Backbone as ProteinMPNN parsed JSONL, in Angstrom:
{"seq_chain_A": "MESLRQRQIASLVRMLHLNSEPNSTDSSYAATESKSNGAGVPIWKVLVFDSFCRDVVSTVLRVNDLRDNGVTVHMLLESQRSSISDVPAVYFVQPTTENIKRIVDVSISL", "coords_chain_A": {"N_chain_A": [[0.807, -1.08, 0.059], [0.495, 2.097, -0.851], [2.234, 4.863, 0.861], [0.932, 8.207, 1.948], [2.484, 10.209, 1.257], [4.071, 8.801, -0.64], [2.164, 9.062, -2.835], [1.614, 11.666, -2.695], [4.505, 12.503, -4.181], [4.392, 11.25, -6.384], [2.203, 12.25, -7.827], [3.046, 15.042, -7.898], [5.387, 14.423, -9.853], [4.322, 13.385, -11.739], [2.746, 15.746, -12.713], [5.018, 17.325, -13.453], [5.912, 15.997, -15.599], [4.217, 16.534, -17.556], [1.792, 15.706, -17.388], [1.896, 13.086, -17.926], [2.955, 9.793, -17.51], [6.21, 9.079, -16.199], [8.887, 8.086, -18.22], [10.218, 5.593, -16.631], [11.73, 2.648, -15.304], [12.035, 2.552, -12.849], [10.471, 2.845, -9.539], [10.874, 4.894, -7.954], [10.675, 8.46, -6.78], [12.67, 9.773, -7.697], [13.217, 9.903, -10.845], [15.368, 9.331, -13.451], [15.341, 9.484, -16.135], [13.896, 11.818, -17.804], [10.609, 13.036, -19.523], [10.522, 12.606, -23.016], [11.515, 13.969, -26.02], [11.041, 12.304, -28.104], [13.351, 11.542, -29.744], [15.134, 10.932, -27.337], [15.876, 13.057, -25.928], [15.245, 15.124, -23.093], [12.411, 16.866, -22.519], [12.893, 20.044, -21.383], [11.626, 22.151, -18.972], [10.222, 25.113, -17.416], [9.246, 25.637, -13.987], [6.742, 27.42, -12.34], [5.499, 28.636, -9.479], [3.368, 29.485, -6.81], [3.787, 30.763, -3.264], [2.698, 29.061, -1.61], [2.38, 26.707, -3.27], [4.95, 26.582, -3.504], [5.771, 25.762, -0.998], [4.651, 23.263, -0.911], [5.839, 21.684, -2.883], [8.518, 21.766, -1.865], [8.653, 20.271, 0.301], [8.516, 17.732, -0.405], [10.235, 17.404, -2.704], [13.553, 17.595, -3.842], [15.747, 20.151, -5.005], [17.372, 18.893, -6.792], [15.753, 16.623, -7.596], [14.005, 17.812, -9.057], [15.588, 18.702, -11.15], [16.084, 16.183, -12.211], [13.889, 15.856, -13.047], [13.047, 17.229, -15.367], [12.912, 19.734, -15.148], [14.256, 22.903, -15.322], [14.339, 25.421, -14.365], [12.986, 26.941, -11.603], [10.658, 29.434, -10.037], [9.291, 32.031, -8.35], [5.649, 32.767, -8.764], [5.251, 35.157, -7.972], [7.575, 36.869, -8.779], [9.684, 39.071, -10.412], [10.276, 38.27, -13.609], [11.958, 37.585, -16.941], [10.881, 36.322, -19.97], [11.129, 33.166, -21.324], [11.824, 31.938, -24.098], [10.495, 29.207, -26.394], [10.502, 27.358, -24.323], [8.655, 25.113, -22.308], [6.113, 26.084, -19.834], [5.399, 24.895, -16.52], [2.628, 25.871, -14.575], [2.072, 25.733, -11.183], [-0.17, 26.57, -8.961], [-2.291, 28.049, -6.737], [-5.67, 28.504, -7.157], [-6.54, 31.106, -7.282], [-7.825, 34.525, -7.986], [-6.021, 36.505, -8.018], [-3.585, 35.238, -8.79], [-4.367, 34.017, -11.349], [-4.871, 36.411, -12.522], [-2.39, 37.288, -13.042], [-0.768, 35.241, -14.331], [-2.4, 35.644, -16.579], [-1.695, 38.106, -17.181], [0.903, 37.735, -17.644], [0.9, 36.125, -19.957], [0.017, 37.852, -21.963], [1.661, 39.547, -22.323], [3.49, 38.246, -23.822]], "CA_chain_A": [[-0.369, 0.026, -0.066], [1.201, 3.4, -0.94], [1.943, 5.859, 1.504], [0.579, 9.543, 1.623], [3.96, 10.857, 0.581], [4.487, 8.442, -2.301], [0.981, 9.608, -3.665], [2.12, 13.22, -3.348], [5.501, 12.4, -5.065], [3.941, 10.398, -7.85], [1.288, 13.219, -8.394], [4.159, 15.965, -8.504], [6.092, 14.096, -10.832], [3.424, 13.378, -13.178], [2.616, 17.147, -13.192], [6.084, 17.751, -14.016], [5.948, 15.364, -16.78], [2.963, 17.238, -18.329], [0.587, 14.786, -16.957], [2.096, 11.854, -18.437], [3.991, 8.976, -16.737], [7.408, 9.415, -16.315], [9.575, 6.996, -18.507], [11.232, 5.001, -15.747], [11.083, 1.317, -14.845], [12.183, 2.724, -11.284], [9.445, 3.368, -8.855], [11.156, 6.056, -7.002], [10.494, 9.545, -7.362], [13.912, 10.587, -8.525], [13.329, 9.028, -12.092], [16.627, 9.524, -14.107], [14.755, 9.781, -17.508], [12.453, 12.77, -18.055], [9.764, 12.897, -20.327], [11.584, 13.35, -23.918], [10.803, 14.62, -27.246], [11.129, 11.055, -29.127], [14.564, 11.414, -29.946], [15.596, 10.95, -26.168], [16.223, 14.145, -25.208], [14.361, 15.553, -22.168], [11.926, 18.088, -22.227], [13.034, 20.863, -20.274], [10.681, 23.06, -18.578], [10.404, 25.876, -16.278], [8.226, 25.58, -12.927], [6.588, 28.557, -11.853], [4.606, 28.358, -8.419], [3.095, 30.464, -5.884], [4.453, 30.483, -2.126], [1.841, 27.919, -0.863], [2.794, 25.636, -4.095], [6.429, 26.406, -3.424], [6.03, 24.965, 0.206], [4.172, 21.954, -1.19], [6.93, 21.097, -3.854], [9.763, 21.488, -1.181], [8.366, 19.237, 1.439], [8.353, 16.132, -0.91], [10.965, 17.077, -3.743], [14.561, 18.399, -3.658], [16.174, 20.78, -6.463], [17.948, 17.867, -7.886], [14.64, 15.791, -7.947], [13.195, 18.666, -9.95], [16.228, 18.697, -12.437], [16.081, 15.021, -12.506], [12.624, 15.329, -13.836], [13.139, 18.016, -16.457], [12.862, 21.382, -14.607], [15.694, 23.687, -15.378], [14.417, 26.629, -13.683], [12.002, 27.165, -10.862], [10.654, 30.572, -9.384], [7.865, 32.296, -7.668], [4.765, 33.437, -10.031], [5.214, 36.825, -7.757], [8.769, 37.563, -8.935], [9.779, 39.563, -11.762], [11.164, 37.571, -14.618], [11.989, 37.731, -18.338], [10.234, 35.325, -20.685], [12.4, 32.279, -21.722], [11.271, 31.469, -25.381], [10.676, 28.013, -26.785], [10.545, 26.308, -23.447], [7.173, 25.033, -21.866], [6.328, 26.401, -18.31], [4.437, 24.309, -15.654], [2.202, 26.554, -13.358], [1.659, 25.298, -10.171], [-0.492, 27.836, -8.428], [-3.574, 27.844, -6.124], [-6.671, 29.097, -8.055], [-7.109, 32.657, -6.709], [-8.06, 35.292, -8.731], [-4.677, 37.3, -8.245], [-2.664, 34.176, -9.511], [-4.919, 33.78, -12.581], [-4.683, 37.665, -13.294], [-0.908, 37.313, -13.149], [-0.68, 34.259, -15.392], [-2.984, 36.171, -17.751], [-0.731, 39.335, -17.893], [2.31, 37.253, -18.564], [0.574, 35.565, -21.107], [-0.521, 38.79, -22.973], [2.889, 40.283, -22.505], [4.326, 37.513, -24.757]], "C_chain_A": [[1.102, 1.16, -0.073], [1.136, 4.362, 0.11], [1.379, 7.294, 0.851], [1.411, 10.324, 0.721], [4.376, 10.311, -0.573], [3.334, 8.706, -3.049], [1.375, 11.092, -3.769], [3.086, 13.46, -4.173], [4.993, 12.151, -6.307], [2.864, 11.652, -8.268], [2.158, 14.448, -8.973], [4.704, 15.531, -9.725], [5.42, 13.947, -12.104], [3.056, 14.725, -13.579], [3.772, 17.351, -14.072], [6.583, 16.968, -15.441], [4.972, 15.599, -17.568], [2.06, 16.154, -18.508], [0.581, 13.388, -17.638], [3.101, 11.075, -17.45], [5.159, 8.84, -17.001], [8.026, 7.99, -17.247], [10.501, 6.39, -17.751], [10.751, 3.583, -15.459], [11.487, 1.537, -13.103], [10.987, 3.175, -10.571], [9.535, 4.46, -7.857], [10.764, 7.356, -7.689], [11.508, 10.224, -8.305], [14.147, 9.73, -9.879], [14.566, 9.88, -12.859], [16.239, 10.075, -15.701], [13.366, 10.717, -17.267], [11.658, 12.235, -19.162], [10.484, 13.478, -21.725], [10.851, 13.465, -25.148], [10.786, 13.528, -28.441], [12.41, 10.974, -29.498], [15.677, 11.023, -28.743], [16.035, 11.903, -25.259], [15.13, 14.837, -24.447], [13.625, 16.78, -22.597], [12.169, 18.911, -21.112], [12.2, 21.796, -20.094], [11.087, 23.934, -17.556], [9.332, 25.85, -15.324], [8.05, 26.877, -12.183], [5.5, 28.102, -10.659], [4.465, 29.595, -7.534], [3.658, 30.037, -4.513], [3.92, 29.42, -1.613], [2.381, 26.687, -1.58], [4.021, 25.177, -3.701], [6.516, 25.418, -2.066], [5.65, 23.329, 0.123], [5.046, 21.04, -1.875], [8.236, 20.873, -2.76], [9.708, 20.764, -0.152], [8.733, 17.674, 0.827], [9.814, 16.001, -2.258], [12.357, 18.219, -3.411], [14.9, 19.153, -4.818], [16.731, 19.725, -7.49], [16.826, 16.921, -8.184], [13.994, 16.632, -9.265], [13.926, 18.603, -11.191], [16.119, 17.405, -12.882], [14.766, 14.845, -13.387], [12.075, 16.439, -14.845], [13.105, 19.652, -16.335], [14.38, 22.138, -14.474], [15.727, 24.805, -14.432], [13.256, 26.699, -12.908], [11.94, 28.619, -10.121], [9.277, 30.887, -9.417], [7.172, 32.98, -8.833], [5.125, 35.15, -9.474], [6.239, 37.786, -8.049], [8.665, 37.965, -10.209], [10.75, 38.547, -12.462], [11.238, 37.644, -15.815], [11.152, 36.443, -18.835], [11.41, 34.404, -21.348], [11.414, 31.549, -22.947], [11.436, 30.04, -25.646], [11.013, 26.951, -25.496], [9.239, 26.286, -22.531], [7.42, 25.473, -20.298], [5.191, 25.726, -17.828], [3.896, 25.335, -14.593], [1.66, 25.806, -12.411], [1.312, 26.122, -9.146], [-1.776, 27.471, -7.552], [-4.618, 28.648, -6.919], [-7.256, 30.307, -7.435], [-7.059, 33.413, -7.916], [-6.882, 36.217, -9.068], [-3.795, 36.372, -9.115], [-3.185, 34.23, -10.825], [-4.82, 35.15, -13.118], [-3.181, 37.609, -13.615], [-0.59, 36.409, -14.281], [-1.308, 35.123, -16.959], [-2.088, 37.426, -18.369], [0.52, 38.841, -18.2], [1.905, 36.893, -19.875], [0.431, 36.796, -22.301], [0.981, 39.426, -23.358], [3.75, 39.702, -23.597], [4.127, 37.899, -26.149]], "O_chain_A": [[2.216, 1.074, 0.445], [0.009, 4.783, 0.373], [1.346, 7.538, -0.355], [1.087, 10.928, -0.301], [4.934, 10.96, -1.458], [3.574, 8.528, -4.243], [1.443, 11.652, -4.863], [2.958, 14.4, -4.957], [5.213, 12.906, -7.254], [2.95, 11.857, -9.479], [2.091, 14.835, -10.14], [4.515, 16.247, -10.707], [5.812, 14.277, -13.223], [3.027, 14.942, -14.79], [3.623, 17.533, -15.281], [7.492, 17.36, -16.173], [4.805, 14.747, -18.441], [1.637, 15.754, -19.592], [-0.417, 12.703, -17.865], [3.91, 11.659, -16.729], [5.388, 8.436, -18.141], [7.594, 6.883, -16.924], [11.674, 6.559, -18.083], [9.55, 3.325, -15.378], [11.204, 0.682, -12.264], [10.41, 4.079, -11.176], [8.637, 4.874, -7.124], [10.55, 7.427, -8.9], [11.321, 10.94, -9.288], [15.115, 8.979, -9.996], [14.581, 11.107, -12.761], [16.85, 10.976, -16.276], [12.27, 10.455, -16.771], [11.928, 11.162, -19.702], [10.979, 14.605, -21.706], [9.685, 13.088, -25.273], [10.542, 13.867, -29.599], [12.622, 9.767, -29.613], [16.861, 10.827, -29.021], [16.462, 11.713, -24.12], [14.111, 15.148, -25.064], [14.287, 17.719, -23.039], [11.754, 18.616, -19.991], [11.91, 22.429, -21.109], [12.076, 23.711, -16.858], [8.253, 26.075, -15.872], [8.951, 27.392, -11.52], [4.682, 27.226, -10.94], [5.261, 30.534, -7.518], [4.06, 28.874, -4.504], [4.726, 28.673, -1.058], [2.797, 25.727, -0.931], [4.354, 24.003, -3.534], [7.241, 24.424, -2.073], [6.128, 22.418, 0.8], [5.09, 19.84, -1.608], [8.898, 19.839, -2.849], [10.773, 20.543, 0.425], [9.126, 16.71, 1.484], [10.29, 14.939, -2.658], [12.247, 19.334, -2.9], [14.276, 18.788, -5.815], [16.562, 19.732, -8.71], [17.019, 16.316, -9.239], [13.577, 16.085, -10.285], [13.31, 18.477, -12.249], [16.039, 17.34, -14.109], [14.586, 13.956, -14.219], [10.877, 16.548, -15.109], [13.239, 20.513, -17.205], [15.31, 21.916, -13.699], [16.725, 25.167, -13.807], [12.26, 26.486, -13.599], [12.98, 29.049, -9.622], [8.367, 30.399, -10.087], [7.77, 33.615, -9.702], [5.239, 36.119, -10.225], [6.182, 38.995, -7.828], [7.881, 37.507, -11.04], [11.788, 38.109, -11.965], [10.075, 37.894, -16.131], [10.809, 35.603, -18.004], [12.445, 34.881, -21.814], [10.476, 30.783, -22.724], [12.457, 29.521, -25.193], [11.664, 25.918, -25.65], [8.805, 27.336, -22.057], [8.46, 25.326, -19.656], [4.112, 25.8, -18.418], [4.693, 25.671, -13.717], [0.687, 25.132, -12.749], [2.192, 26.503, -8.374], [-2.262, 26.376, -7.836], [-4.127, 29.679, -7.379], [-8.447, 30.376, -7.131], [-6.339, 33.047, -8.845], [-6.732, 36.661, -10.206], [-3.313, 36.83, -10.151], [-2.315, 34.549, -11.635], [-4.661, 35.154, -14.338], [-2.909, 38.018, -14.744], [-0.089, 36.959, -15.262], [-0.77, 35.157, -18.065], [-1.842, 37.68, -19.548], [1.238, 39.455, -18.989], [2.51, 37.315, -20.86], [0.756, 36.56, -23.465], [1.335, 39.721, -24.5], [4.572, 40.374, -24.221], [4.776, 37.351, -27.04]]}, "name": "protein", "num_of_chains": 1, "seq": "MESLRQRQIASLVRMLHLNSEPNSTDSSYAATESKSNGAGVPIWKVLVFDSFCRDVVSTVLRVNDLRDNGVTVHMLLESQRSSISDVPAVYFVQPTTENIKRIVDVSISL"}
């Protein structure tokens, strides 16, 4: 039987793999293979989170685990940041009006 922590890790890893199962035969969360583009090259991505979701991620995954799952940069939604073209972003935020407005504002400015 899976523990709550194992389920949390599996859910976060699935999200980081763009809602797909990671390509790994290892059942641990620190999968060494990230979702790839078909040529075996991982899909590198940016993780953007609010402070609440940062706390969720930081309790179960380390920075190295994020990197192992294809996250090259992680940053707060509230921080000033420049756009990184041609790199997908995964937004992990609470569904608040303020967060949605910030995401829309960033999308419009692209």
